Each structure stands twice: as structure tokens, then as C-alpha cells.
Amino acid sequence: MTRPFPDTIDETARRWALRVQDAAFDDWDGLTAWLESDPAHLAAYETALDVDAWAVELLTQKRPPRPIAPARAPSRRRWFAAGGAMAAALVAAGGWTVLAPASGPREIATAAGEHRTVELGDGSRVILNGNTRITLDPKAPREVALASGEALFQIRHDAERPFVVTAHGTRLIDVGTVFNVVHDGTAIDVAVAEGAVDYSAGRQRIRLNPGDALSRSDAVSPPALRKASPQTIGSWQTGQLQYDDAPLDQVAGDLGRNTGQTIQARRGAERMRFTGTLMLEGSPQQVFARAGPLLGVRFIEEGDNWTMVPASAPRR
């Protein structure tokens, strides 16, 4: 039935806010298109989330929030980040997690290709990329151990109680708000988008400010400093991978976490570098088909793994 008068933006936003409560809701493409079509739509949608009475009731009830549930369609959740705790509760059954009380250390892990946002008790957020594992300890509520993988930290700063991330003998002490950490085997990579982070490993202390990044290949190698565009840090959560003169070894690892595939750069590709943007929409095969010409490589499927080789390499 055709409505006699067009809905206002606020009315449409309220309808979307109600629809996403339904466990059977699956029109993420429709919501995505509506949110992207006008900046005013996102503002109206966030307001609808904030005033929705059921969300207020959910967050203020005394029983513990529901436990972790598997994530669905994580790339569609990126617009909820600004909605705060209300939005986190609204999609707790999807890519967000509101933590239930725990008496001991708790491990949270994502499958390859999965994203998950964890809302901490102080309002800080940890956004996990695929194939990532973190540990939370209720005795140290302002500390997260990144066992493996990649996570973007959006931290509520507290000078009296600094937030600490530990990873393979390294302590990262928050002095600001937003930073990205990769822990891959023995390698560590840190990039700061906002605020500052103090890197501490052994006797080394390095202050990283917005646009600063640091890489360390193993526990004994000295860290290498570089510059990064703050706007590109954590871009993986929006379905894009943005690079500025990055080695293809790094690109291979990033693509692997985000597509759920095992990828290695070989036959000289590991020495190549890339500046640009890769889109993550579609199947792994579609992602690789788009990325190959941009990277100057071919993706070769070998059983359960993929290999990136220079496009000019002889075919075997």
C-alpha cells in the first residue's frame, strides 16, 4: 500500500531502529544504502537508537547481558560505532558483544573473516579483526592481552588508570583514544590514529603520537618507526584496506585475516610494495580478482592456501 505522504527522515530512522530488533532482520544492504545516501540519515538513526525505550530497558535491567553470540555480516555494523552503548545492545546478537560478568580470565576469539566489537565496562571498545584472540581479566579491567591477530582499540582515557594492551612481551600504554595493534607470531605492529600510546618492551620506551606507527619483527629486533595516515588506521573495519608503501607480506596477512584464507607472498612478491586501497566486498575469489592487478600480482590457489606471486612471474 502506498503511503499518502512521504515519511520524514526521523520516521524512517525510527522504523529502521525497530526493525533491527527483530532476530530475523536481514536487510543490512537496505539499511546500508539508506545510511550512505545522506549524512542526516546516520544522525537520525543514532537518535532513534538513543530514545528507543526497549534499548534503555535492556541496558538498565539487572540481569546480566546475553553472552557472546556468533557474528553475522560484520561489515554492515560499522555505522553503529557512534551510537554508543545503546547501539551495542541493539546488535549484541550480531557483531557486538556486551560482556556478562565473569569470575576469572575470559578469552574472546574470532574466526577468520569475522569481525567483533567488544564493549568494555568503562565504555571503551575493542574491535577484533578475523582470526584474533584476546584475553580479559576482571581483576585488571583496564588491561587486554592480545594473544594473536589484529584489534582496533577505542579507549576511554583515564589518567588515573591507564589502559594497557600486552602482546608478546610488549606493553602498550594508552595516553589517548584510538590505536590499532597487530600481533602475528612474534611480530608486533602498532599505529596510532588519535591521542598517544607509550610503547614499552624491555628497556625501550617510545611515545607514539597520531600518525606514528611502529613495527617489530620479533622480541629481540629493534622496532622500526614509520608514518601512517590516521585516516587509514583501522580501515579494515569499514571493508577497505588502505596502504601507504606497505610490503606485500603485510598485505597478504591483512587479506588473510579479512577473507578467512591463508595467503603468502612468494617468488619475489614479498619484496614488492603497495600504495592504494583494496576493497573487501564479495567472496575471497572476487577480492583477489580485484586486488591482483592493483598489487601487480597473481593469486594462485594451492589446496587450502593461496600464494601471491608477481604478475610477471613465469606460470608453472
PDB file of C-alpha atoms in Angstrom:
ATOM      1  CA  MET A   1       0.000   0.000   0.000  1.00  0.00           C
ATOM      2  CA  THR A   2       1.330   3.445  -0.952  1.00  0.00           C
ATOM      3  CA  ARG A   3       1.625   5.915   1.912  1.00  0.00           C
ATOM      4  CA  PRO A   4      -0.309   9.190   1.285  1.00  0.00           C
ATOM      5  CA  PHE A   5       2.622  11.304   2.486  1.00  0.00           C
ATOM      6  CA  PRO A   6       6.346  10.554   2.340  1.00  0.00           C
ATOM      7  CA  ASP A   7       7.944   9.608   5.645  1.00  0.00           C
ATOM      8  CA  THR A   8      10.223  12.131   7.281  1.00  0.00           C
ATOM      9  CA  ILE A   9      13.836  11.146   7.889  1.00  0.00           C
ATOM     10  CA  ASP A  10      13.126  10.752  11.615  1.00  0.00           C
ATOM     11  CA  GLU A  11      10.175   8.445  10.960  1.00  0.00           C
ATOM     12  CA  THR A  12      12.223   6.276   8.627  1.00  0.00           C
ATOM     13  CA  ALA A  13      15.056   6.159  11.167  1.00  0.00           C
ATOM     14  CA  ARG A  14      12.657   5.027  13.895  1.00  0.00           C
ATOM     15  CA  ARG A  15      11.355   2.246  11.653  1.00  0.00           C
ATOM     16  CA  TRP A  16      14.890   1.022  10.955  1.00  0.00           C
ATOM     17  CA  ALA A  17      15.691   1.118  14.692  1.00  0.00           C
ATOM     18  CA  LEU A  18      12.647  -1.048  15.375  1.00  0.00           C
ATOM     19  CA  ARG A  19      13.321  -3.452  12.515  1.00  0.00           C
ATOM     20  CA  VAL A  20      16.882  -4.295  13.575  1.00  0.00           C
ATOM     21  CA  GLN A  21      15.496  -5.582  16.894  1.00  0.00           C
ATOM     22  CA  ASP A  22      13.920  -8.490  15.050  1.00  0.00           C
ATOM     23  CA  ALA A  23      16.144 -11.573  15.202  1.00  0.00           C
ATOM     24  CA  ALA A  24      15.055 -12.391  11.639  1.00  0.00           C
ATOM     25  CA  PHE A  25      16.115  -8.985  10.285  1.00  0.00           C
ATOM     26  CA  ASP A  26      18.434  -9.434   7.303  1.00  0.00           C
ATOM     27  CA  ASP A  27      18.032  -6.273   5.221  1.00  0.00           C
ATOM     28  CA  TRP A  28      21.512  -4.964   6.019  1.00  0.00           C
ATOM     29  CA  ASP A  29      22.001  -3.951   2.392  1.00  0.00           C
ATOM     30  CA  GLY A  30      18.880  -1.797   2.559  1.00  0.00           C
ATOM     31  CA  LEU A  31      19.982  -0.182   5.814  1.00  0.00           C
ATOM     32  CA  THR A  32      23.451   0.368   4.385  1.00  0.00           C
ATOM     33  CA  ALA A  33      22.090   2.084   1.275  1.00  0.00           C
ATOM     34  CA  TRP A  34      19.802   4.328   3.316  1.00  0.00           C
ATOM     35  CA  LEU A  35      22.543   5.362   5.764  1.00  0.00           C
ATOM     36  CA  GLU A  36      25.017   6.109   2.974  1.00  0.00           C
ATOM     37  CA  SER A  37      22.598   8.157   0.886  1.00  0.00           C
ATOM     38  CA  ASP A  38      22.564  11.185   3.225  1.00  0.00           C
ATOM     39  CA  PRO A  39      24.671  12.140   6.307  1.00  0.00           C
ATOM     40  CA  ALA A  40      21.438  13.256   8.002  1.00  0.00           C
ATOM     41  CA  HIS A  41      20.208   9.660   7.929  1.00  0.00           C
ATOM     42  CA  LEU A  42      23.007   8.458  10.225  1.00  0.00           C
ATOM     43  CA  ALA A  43      22.345  11.256  12.737  1.00  0.00           C
ATOM     44  CA  ALA A  44      18.621  10.468  12.754  1.00  0.00           C
ATOM     45  CA  TYR A  45      19.274   6.761  13.129  1.00  0.00           C
ATOM     46  CA  GLU A  46      21.592   7.297  16.115  1.00  0.00           C
ATOM     47  CA  THR A  47      18.951   9.495  17.750  1.00  0.00           C
ATOM     48  CA  ALA A  48      16.339   6.798  17.183  1.00  0.00           C
ATOM     49  CA  LEU A  49      18.593   4.280  18.908  1.00  0.00           C
ATOM     50  CA  ASP A  50      19.135   6.564  21.885  1.00  0.00           C
ATOM     51  CA  VAL A  51      15.454   7.239  22.513  1.00  0.00           C
ATOM     52  CA  ASP A  52      14.237   3.719  21.906  1.00  0.00           C
ATOM     53  CA  ALA A  53      12.658   2.647  25.175  1.00  0.00           C
ATOM     54  CA  TRP A  54      13.392  -1.040  24.743  1.00  0.00           C
ATOM     55  CA  ALA A  55      17.135  -0.342  24.470  1.00  0.00           C
ATOM     56  CA  VAL A  56      17.061   1.732  27.633  1.00  0.00           C
ATOM     57  CA  GLU A  57      15.252  -1.072  29.429  1.00  0.00           C
ATOM     58  CA  LEU A  58      17.723  -3.651  28.129  1.00  0.00           C
ATOM     59  CA  LEU A  59      20.725  -1.710  29.375  1.00  0.00           C
ATOM     60  CA  THR A  60      19.267  -0.884  32.784  1.00  0.00           C
ATOM     61  CA  GLN A  61      17.879  -4.298  33.652  1.00  0.00           C
ATOM     62  CA  LYS A  62      19.665  -6.086  36.478  1.00  0.00           C
ATOM     63  CA  ARG A  63      20.088  -9.478  34.873  1.00  0.00           C
ATOM     64  CA  PRO A  64      23.399  -9.922  33.024  1.00  0.00           C
ATOM     65  CA  PRO A  65      23.508  -9.127  29.300  1.00  0.00           C
ATOM     66  CA  ARG A  66      23.292 -12.114  26.988  1.00  0.00           C
ATOM     67  CA  PRO A  67      26.584 -13.967  26.443  1.00  0.00           C
ATOM     68  CA  ILE A  68      28.656 -13.830  23.296  1.00  0.00           C
ATOM     69  CA  ALA A  69      26.863 -14.974  20.147  1.00  0.00           C
ATOM     70  CA  PRO A  70      28.295 -15.611  16.664  1.00  0.00           C
ATOM     71  CA  ALA A  71      28.665 -12.536  14.480  1.00  0.00           C
ATOM     72  CA  ARG A  72      26.679 -12.022  11.277  1.00  0.00           C
ATOM     73  CA  ALA A  73      27.508  -9.765   8.326  1.00  0.00           C
ATOM     74  CA  PRO A  74      30.046  -7.712  10.328  1.00  0.00           C
ATOM     75  CA  SER A  75      30.794  -5.204   7.588  1.00  0.00           C
ATOM     76  CA  ARG A  76      27.269  -3.842   7.900  1.00  0.00           C
ATOM     77  CA  ARG A  77      27.766  -2.818  11.546  1.00  0.00           C
ATOM     78  CA  ARG A  78      30.291  -0.055  11.020  1.00  0.00           C
ATOM     79  CA  TRP A  79      27.693   2.719  11.261  1.00  0.00           C
ATOM     80  CA  PHE A  80      26.700   1.685  14.771  1.00  0.00           C
ATOM     81  CA  ALA A  81      30.026   2.671  16.339  1.00  0.00           C
ATOM     82  CA  ALA A  82      28.886   6.233  17.036  1.00  0.00           C
ATOM     83  CA  GLY A  83      25.670   5.019  18.662  1.00  0.00           C
ATOM     84  CA  GLY A  84      27.456   4.169  21.912  1.00  0.00           C
ATOM     85  CA  ALA A  85      26.223   1.628  24.402  1.00  0.00           C
ATOM     86  CA  MET A  86      22.676   1.745  23.035  1.00  0.00           C
ATOM     87  CA  ALA A  87      23.802   0.534  19.631  1.00  0.00           C
ATOM     88  CA  ALA A  88      25.992  -2.087  21.222  1.00  0.00           C
ATOM     89  CA  ALA A  89      22.992  -3.556  22.989  1.00  0.00           C
ATOM     90  CA  LEU A  90      20.830  -3.385  19.888  1.00  0.00           C
ATOM     91  CA  VAL A  91      23.119  -5.661  17.921  1.00  0.00           C
ATOM     92  CA  ALA A  92      24.509  -7.759  20.750  1.00  0.00           C
ATOM     93  CA  ALA A  93      23.409 -10.876  18.877  1.00  0.00           C
ATOM     94  CA  GLY A  94      25.418  -9.808  15.861  1.00  0.00           C
ATOM     95  CA  GLY A  95      28.879  -8.275  15.631  1.00  0.00           C
ATOM     96  CA  TRP A  96      28.823  -6.570  19.025  1.00  0.00           C
ATOM     97  CA  THR A  97      29.328  -8.147  22.433  1.00  0.00           C
ATOM     98  CA  VAL A  98      28.192  -6.798  25.794  1.00  0.00           C
ATOM     99  CA  LEU A  99      30.185  -8.762  28.326  1.00  0.00           C
ATOM    100  CA  ALA A 100      28.446 -10.754  31.025  1.00  0.00           C
ATOM    101  CA  PRO A 101      30.087 -10.831  34.477  1.00  0.00           C
ATOM    102  CA  ALA A 102      32.943 -13.312  34.822  1.00  0.00           C
ATOM    103  CA  SER A 103      34.877 -14.530  37.850  1.00  0.00           C
ATOM    104  CA  GLY A 104      38.132 -15.290  36.036  1.00  0.00           C
ATOM    105  CA  PRO A 105      40.080 -14.512  32.863  1.00  0.00           C
ATOM    106  CA  ARG A 106      37.963 -14.703  29.743  1.00  0.00           C
ATOM    107  CA  GLU A 107      39.109 -15.401  26.195  1.00  0.00           C
ATOM    108  CA  ILE A 108      37.304 -13.935  23.192  1.00  0.00           C
ATOM    109  CA  ALA A 109      38.205 -15.116  19.709  1.00  0.00           C
ATOM    110  CA  THR A 110      37.045 -14.501  16.162  1.00  0.00           C
ATOM    111  CA  ALA A 111      37.092 -16.898  13.257  1.00  0.00           C
ATOM    112  CA  ALA A 112      38.994 -15.987  10.117  1.00  0.00           C
ATOM    113  CA  GLY A 113      36.986 -13.393   8.219  1.00  0.00           C
ATOM    114  CA  GLU A 114      34.855 -12.462  11.247  1.00  0.00           C
ATOM    115  CA  HIS A 115      34.738  -9.061  12.967  1.00  0.00           C
ATOM    116  CA  ARG A 116      33.517  -8.489  16.510  1.00  0.00           C
ATOM    117  CA  THR A 117      33.210  -5.408  18.704  1.00  0.00           C
ATOM    118  CA  VAL A 118      33.588  -5.903  22.457  1.00  0.00           C
ATOM    119  CA  GLU A 119      32.152  -3.207  24.720  1.00  0.00           C
ATOM    120  CA  LEU A 120      34.094  -2.937  27.986  1.00  0.00           C
ATOM    121  CA  GLY A 121      32.654  -1.831  31.299  1.00  0.00           C
ATOM    122  CA  ASP A 122      34.141   1.680  31.135  1.00  0.00           C
ATOM    123  CA  GLY A 123      32.737   2.386  27.666  1.00  0.00           C
ATOM    124  CA  SER A 124      35.961   1.519  25.828  1.00  0.00           C
ATOM    125  CA  ARG A 125      35.702  -0.716  22.768  1.00  0.00           C
ATOM    126  CA  VAL A 126      37.930  -3.365  21.269  1.00  0.00           C
ATOM    127  CA  ILE A 127      37.152  -4.198  17.632  1.00  0.00           C
ATOM    128  CA  LEU A 128      38.554  -7.597  16.690  1.00  0.00           C
ATOM    129  CA  ASN A 129      39.549  -8.439  13.140  1.00  0.00           C
ATOM    130  CA  GLY A 130      39.339 -12.003  11.861  1.00  0.00           C
ATOM    131  CA  ASN A 131      41.449 -14.772  13.360  1.00  0.00           C
ATOM    132  CA  THR A 132      42.074 -12.741  16.521  1.00  0.00           C
ATOM    133  CA  ARG A 133      42.220 -13.771  20.166  1.00  0.00           C
ATOM    134  CA  ILE A 134      42.208 -11.554  23.252  1.00  0.00           C
ATOM    135  CA  THR A 135      42.034 -12.259  26.983  1.00  0.00           C
ATOM    136  CA  LEU A 136      40.216 -10.109  29.541  1.00  0.00           C
ATOM    137  CA  ASP A 137      40.753 -10.421  33.292  1.00  0.00           C
ATOM    138  CA  PRO A 138      38.117  -8.967  35.665  1.00  0.00           C
ATOM    139  CA  LYS A 139      40.902  -8.346  38.184  1.00  0.00           C
ATOM    140  CA  ALA A 140      42.535  -5.993  35.657  1.00  0.00           C
ATOM    141  CA  PRO A 141      39.569  -4.318  33.900  1.00  0.00           C
ATOM    142  CA  ARG A 142      41.803  -1.756  32.156  1.00  0.00           C
ATOM    143  CA  GLU A 143      44.056  -4.344  30.533  1.00  0.00           C
ATOM    144  CA  VAL A 144      43.694  -6.538  27.438  1.00  0.00           C
ATOM    145  CA  ALA A 145      46.087  -9.260  26.302  1.00  0.00           C
ATOM    146  CA  LEU A 146      46.238  -9.593  22.505  1.00  0.00           C
ATOM    147  CA  ALA A 147      47.342 -13.199  22.033  1.00  0.00           C
ATOM    148  CA  SER A 148      47.180 -13.097  18.240  1.00  0.00           C
ATOM    149  CA  GLY A 149      45.573 -11.255  15.362  1.00  0.00           C
ATOM    150  CA  GLU A 150      44.553  -7.624  14.974  1.00  0.00           C
ATOM    151  CA  ALA A 151      42.405  -5.265  17.019  1.00  0.00           C
ATOM    152  CA  LEU A 152      41.429  -1.604  16.941  1.00  0.00           C
ATOM    153  CA  PHE A 153      41.211  -0.040  20.396  1.00  0.00           C
ATOM    154  CA  GLN A 154      38.867   2.888  21.067  1.00  0.00           C
ATOM    155  CA  ILE A 155      39.726   3.765  24.641  1.00  0.00           C
ATOM    156  CA  ARG A 156      38.031   5.993  27.179  1.00  0.00           C
ATOM    157  CA  HIS A 157      41.093   7.737  28.595  1.00  0.00           C
ATOM    158  CA  ASP A 158      41.632   7.795  32.342  1.00  0.00           C
ATOM    159  CA  ALA A 159      44.897   9.359  33.523  1.00  0.00           C
ATOM    160  CA  GLU A 160      44.485   7.734  36.936  1.00  0.00           C
ATOM    161  CA  ARG A 161      44.066   4.248  35.439  1.00  0.00           C
ATOM    162  CA  PRO A 162      45.903   3.962  32.106  1.00  0.00           C
ATOM    163  CA  PHE A 163      44.626   1.326  29.698  1.00  0.00           C
ATOM    164  CA  VAL A 164      47.256  -1.313  28.837  1.00  0.00           C
ATOM    165  CA  VAL A 165      47.492  -3.744  25.915  1.00  0.00           C
ATOM    166  CA  THR A 166      50.006  -6.585  26.238  1.00  0.00           C
ATOM    167  CA  ALA A 167      51.307  -8.618  23.291  1.00  0.00           C
ATOM    168  CA  HIS A 168      54.344 -10.907  23.169  1.00  0.00           C
ATOM    169  CA  GLY A 169      56.415  -9.157  25.832  1.00  0.00           C
ATOM    170  CA  THR A 170      55.282  -5.686  24.789  1.00  0.00           C
ATOM    171  CA  ARG A 171      53.191  -3.249  26.834  1.00  0.00           C
ATOM    172  CA  LEU A 172      51.240  -0.529  25.044  1.00  0.00           C
ATOM    173  CA  ILE A 173      50.027   2.125  27.471  1.00  0.00           C
ATOM    174  CA  ASP A 174      47.183   4.317  26.271  1.00  0.00           C
ATOM    175  CA  VAL A 175      47.661   8.058  26.542  1.00  0.00           C
ATOM    176  CA  GLY A 176      44.789   8.866  24.200  1.00  0.00           C
ATOM    177  CA  THR A 177      41.974   7.169  22.391  1.00  0.00           C
ATOM    178  CA  VAL A 178      42.338   5.210  19.141  1.00  0.00           C
ATOM    179  CA  PHE A 179      45.097   2.836  18.033  1.00  0.00           C
ATOM    180  CA  ASN A 180      45.474  -0.387  16.042  1.00  0.00           C
ATOM    181  CA  VAL A 181      47.612  -3.381  17.050  1.00  0.00           C
ATOM    182  CA  VAL A 182      48.643  -6.448  15.032  1.00  0.00           C
ATOM    183  CA  HIS A 183      50.246  -9.458  16.745  1.00  0.00           C
ATOM    184  CA  ASP A 184      51.325 -12.016  14.153  1.00  0.00           C
ATOM    185  CA  GLY A 185      53.563 -14.758  15.509  1.00  0.00           C
ATOM    186  CA  THR A 186      56.460 -12.867  17.077  1.00  0.00           C
ATOM    187  CA  ALA A 187      55.813  -9.670  15.101  1.00  0.00           C
ATOM    188  CA  ILE A 188      54.095  -6.593  16.526  1.00  0.00           C
ATOM    189  CA  ASP A 189      52.712  -3.599  14.637  1.00  0.00           C
ATOM    190  CA  VAL A 190      51.165  -0.542  16.302  1.00  0.00           C
ATOM    191  CA  ALA A 191      49.616   2.505  14.623  1.00  0.00           C
ATOM    192  CA  VAL A 192      48.058   5.485  16.410  1.00  0.00           C
ATOM    193  CA  ALA A 193      45.073   7.342  14.955  1.00  0.00           C
ATOM    194  CA  GLU A 194      44.202   9.618  17.894  1.00  0.00           C
ATOM    195  CA  GLY A 195      45.828  10.539  21.193  1.00  0.00           C
ATOM    196  CA  ALA A 196      49.064   8.735  22.021  1.00  0.00           C
ATOM    197  CA  VAL A 197      50.443   5.349  23.042  1.00  0.00           C
ATOM    198  CA  ASP A 198      53.589   4.554  25.016  1.00  0.00           C
ATOM    199  CA  TYR A 199      55.402   1.507  23.614  1.00  0.00           C
ATOM    200  CA  SER A 200      57.324  -0.436  26.255  1.00  0.00           C
ATOM    201  CA  ALA A 201      59.434  -3.550  25.597  1.00  0.00           C
ATOM    202  CA  GLY A 202      62.367  -4.418  27.821  1.00  0.00           C
ATOM    203  CA  ARG A 203      64.214  -1.167  28.432  1.00  0.00           C
ATOM    204  CA  GLN A 204      62.803   0.582  25.384  1.00  0.00           C
ATOM    205  CA  ARG A 205      60.211   3.328  25.783  1.00  0.00           C
ATOM    206  CA  ILE A 206      58.788   5.083  22.724  1.00  0.00           C
ATOM    207  CA  ARG A 207      55.941   7.615  22.610  1.00  0.00           C
ATOM    208  CA  LEU A 208      53.738   7.200  19.523  1.00  0.00           C
ATOM    209  CA  ASN A 209      51.571  10.161  18.516  1.00  0.00           C
ATOM    210  CA  PRO A 210      48.808  10.403  15.884  1.00  0.00           C
ATOM    211  CA  GLY A 211      50.175   9.220  12.551  1.00  0.00           C
ATOM    212  CA  ASP A 212      53.051   7.316  14.164  1.00  0.00           C
ATOM    213  CA  ALA A 213      53.451   3.582  13.588  1.00  0.00           C
ATOM    214  CA  LEU A 214      55.931   1.028  14.864  1.00  0.00           C
ATOM    215  CA  SER A 215      56.811  -2.470  13.669  1.00  0.00           C
ATOM    216  CA  ARG A 216      58.936  -5.141  15.328  1.00  0.00           C
ATOM    217  CA  SER A 217      59.631  -8.483  13.665  1.00  0.00           C
ATOM    218  CA  ASP A 218      60.492 -10.372  16.856  1.00  0.00           C
ATOM    219  CA  ALA A 219      61.252  -9.929  20.540  1.00  0.00           C
ATOM    220  CA  VAL A 220      64.952  -9.136  20.020  1.00  0.00           C
ATOM    221  CA  SER A 221      64.847  -6.977  16.880  1.00  0.00           C
ATOM    222  CA  PRO A 222      64.784  -3.193  17.298  1.00  0.00           C
ATOM    223  CA  PRO A 223      61.460  -1.584  16.364  1.00  0.00           C
ATOM    224  CA  ALA A 224      61.169   0.329  13.098  1.00  0.00           C
ATOM    225  CA  LEU A 225      59.260   3.606  13.074  1.00  0.00           C
ATOM    226  CA  ARG A 226      57.234   4.919  10.152  1.00  0.00           C
ATOM    227  CA  LYS A 227      54.463   7.375   9.389  1.00  0.00           C
ATOM    228  CA  ALA A 228      50.853   6.341   8.722  1.00  0.00           C
ATOM    229  CA  SER A 229      47.810   8.317   7.695  1.00  0.00           C
ATOM    230  CA  PRO A 230      45.496   8.473  10.750  1.00  0.00           C
ATOM    231  CA  GLN A 231      42.504   8.197   8.415  1.00  0.00           C
ATOM    232  CA  THR A 232      43.643   4.787   7.160  1.00  0.00           C
ATOM    233  CA  ILE A 233      44.328   3.222  10.568  1.00  0.00           C
ATOM    234  CA  GLY A 234      41.737   0.539  11.272  1.00  0.00           C
ATOM    235  CA  SER A 235      40.221   0.949   7.808  1.00  0.00           C
ATOM    236  CA  TRP A 236      39.693  -2.837   7.675  1.00  0.00           C
ATOM    237  CA  GLN A 237      36.552  -2.452   9.800  1.00  0.00           C
ATOM    238  CA  THR A 238      34.890  -0.441   7.012  1.00  0.00           C
ATOM    239  CA  GLY A 239      35.515  -3.041   4.323  1.00  0.00           C
ATOM    240  CA  GLN A 240      38.652  -1.386   2.968  1.00  0.00           C
ATOM    241  CA  LEU A 241      42.386  -1.889   3.348  1.00  0.00           C
ATOM    242  CA  GLN A 242      44.343   1.314   2.815  1.00  0.00           C
ATOM    243  CA  TYR A 243      48.128   1.364   2.435  1.00  0.00           C
ATOM    244  CA  ASP A 244      50.992   3.782   2.021  1.00  0.00           C
ATOM    245  CA  ASP A 245      54.120   1.993   0.733  1.00  0.00           C
ATOM    246  CA  ALA A 246      53.305  -1.257   2.554  1.00  0.00           C
ATOM    247  CA  PRO A 247      55.192  -4.516   1.886  1.00  0.00           C
ATOM    248  CA  LEU A 248      53.084  -7.223   0.276  1.00  0.00           C
ATOM    249  CA  ASP A 249      53.895  -9.552   3.166  1.00  0.00           C
ATOM    250  CA  GLN A 250      51.795  -7.217   5.308  1.00  0.00           C
ATOM    251  CA  VAL A 251      49.071  -7.019   2.662  1.00  0.00           C
ATOM    252  CA  ALA A 252      48.930 -10.821   2.492  1.00  0.00           C
ATOM    253  CA  GLY A 253      48.435 -11.059   6.253  1.00  0.00           C
ATOM    254  CA  ASP A 254      45.720  -8.404   6.206  1.00  0.00           C
ATOM    255  CA  LEU A 255      43.864 -10.069   3.341  1.00  0.00           C
ATOM    256  CA  GLY A 256      44.088 -13.398   5.139  1.00  0.00           C
ATOM    257  CA  ARG A 257      42.522 -12.087   8.350  1.00  0.00           C
ATOM    258  CA  ASN A 258      39.718 -10.376   6.466  1.00  0.00           C
ATOM    259  CA  THR A 259      38.850 -13.104   3.949  1.00  0.00           C
ATOM    260  CA  GLY A 260      39.414 -16.165   6.107  1.00  0.00           C
ATOM    261  CA  GLN A 261      42.087 -17.502   3.743  1.00  0.00           C
ATOM    262  CA  THR A 262      45.748 -18.390   4.282  1.00  0.00           C
ATOM    263  CA  ILE A 263      47.852 -16.238   1.952  1.00  0.00           C
ATOM    264  CA  GLN A 264      51.608 -15.971   1.456  1.00  0.00           C
ATOM    265  CA  ALA A 265      53.655 -13.673  -0.759  1.00  0.00           C
ATOM    266  CA  ARG A 266      56.281 -15.704  -2.626  1.00  0.00           C
ATOM    267  CA  ARG A 267      58.708 -15.689  -5.584  1.00  0.00           C
ATOM    268  CA  GLY A 268      59.642 -12.036  -5.103  1.00  0.00           C
ATOM    269  CA  ALA A 269      56.185 -10.697  -4.264  1.00  0.00           C
ATOM    270  CA  GLU A 270      57.226 -10.400  -0.614  1.00  0.00           C
ATOM    271  CA  ARG A 271      59.709  -7.679  -1.645  1.00  0.00           C
ATOM    272  CA  MET A 272      57.116  -5.652  -3.547  1.00  0.00           C
ATOM    273  CA  ARG A 273      55.327  -2.677  -2.002  1.00  0.00           C
ATOM    274  CA  PHE A 274      51.882  -1.145  -2.460  1.00  0.00           C
ATOM    275  CA  THR A 275      50.187   2.213  -2.023  1.00  0.00           C
ATOM    276  CA  GLY A 276      46.437   2.362  -2.504  1.00  0.00           C
ATOM    277  CA  THR A 277      43.112   0.927  -1.387  1.00  0.00           C
ATOM    278  CA  LEU A 278      41.779  -2.625  -1.616  1.00  0.00           C
ATOM    279  CA  MET A 279      38.058  -3.342  -1.300  1.00  0.00           C
ATOM    280  CA  LEU A 280      36.902  -6.357   0.711  1.00  0.00           C
ATOM    281  CA  GLU A 281      33.384  -6.778  -0.665  1.00  0.00           C
ATOM    282  CA  GLY A 282      32.430 -10.153  -2.112  1.00  0.00           C
ATOM    283  CA  SER A 283      33.892 -13.640  -1.941  1.00  0.00           C
ATOM    284  CA  PRO A 284      37.640 -14.212  -1.444  1.00  0.00           C
ATOM    285  CA  GLN A 285      37.942 -15.009  -5.144  1.00  0.00           C
ATOM    286  CA  GLN A 286      36.278 -11.691  -6.032  1.00  0.00           C
ATOM    287  CA  VAL A 287      38.501  -9.783  -3.602  1.00  0.00           C
ATOM    288  CA  PHE A 288      41.632 -11.381  -5.065  1.00  0.00           C
ATOM    289  CA  ALA A 289      40.483 -10.792  -8.652  1.00  0.00           C
ATOM    290  CA  ARG A 290      40.178  -7.052  -7.925  1.00  0.00           C
ATOM    291  CA  ALA A 291      43.333  -6.837  -5.819  1.00  0.00           C
ATOM    292  CA  GLY A 292      45.682  -8.716  -8.163  1.00  0.00           C
ATOM    293  CA  PRO A 293      46.024  -6.048 -10.892  1.00  0.00           C
ATOM    294  CA  LEU A 294      46.356  -3.285  -8.289  1.00  0.00           C
ATOM    295  CA  LEU A 295      49.082  -5.140  -6.413  1.00  0.00           C
ATOM    296  CA  GLY A 296      50.835  -6.330  -9.552  1.00  0.00           C
ATOM    297  CA  VAL A 297      50.479  -9.987  -8.575  1.00  0.00           C
ATOM    298  CA  ARG A 298      48.609 -13.174  -9.401  1.00  0.00           C
ATOM    299  CA  PHE A 299      46.754 -15.117  -6.718  1.00  0.00           C
ATOM    300  CA  ILE A 300      47.328 -18.853  -7.101  1.00  0.00           C
ATOM    301  CA  GLU A 301      45.116 -21.303  -5.233  1.00  0.00           C
ATOM    302  CA  GLU A 302      47.099 -24.222  -3.829  1.00  0.00           C
ATOM    303  CA  GLY A 303      44.848 -26.588  -1.907  1.00  0.00           C
ATOM    304  CA  ASP A 304      43.572 -24.716   1.138  1.00  0.00           C
ATOM    305  CA  ASN A 305      46.099 -21.894   0.704  1.00  0.00           C
ATOM    306  CA  TRP A 306      46.729 -19.012  -1.667  1.00  0.00           C
ATOM    307  CA  THR A 307      50.038 -17.677  -2.941  1.00  0.00           C
ATOM    308  CA  MET A 308      50.706 -14.177  -4.274  1.00  0.00           C
ATOM    309  CA  VAL A 309      53.373 -14.116  -6.997  1.00  0.00           C
ATOM    310  CA  PRO A 310      54.470 -11.223  -9.234  1.00  0.00           C
ATOM    311  CA  ALA A 311      52.248 -10.871 -12.281  1.00  0.00           C
ATOM    312  CA  SER A 312      55.382 -11.149 -14.429  1.00  0.00           C
ATOM    313  CA  ALA A 313      56.493 -14.435 -12.827  1.00  0.00           C
ATOM    314  CA  PRO A 314      56.546 -17.431 -15.206  1.00  0.00           C
ATOM    315  CA  ARG A 315      53.481 -19.631 -14.989  1.00  0.00           C
ATOM    316  CA  ARG A 316      54.139 -23.152 -13.749  1.00  0.00           C
TER     317      ARG A 316
END
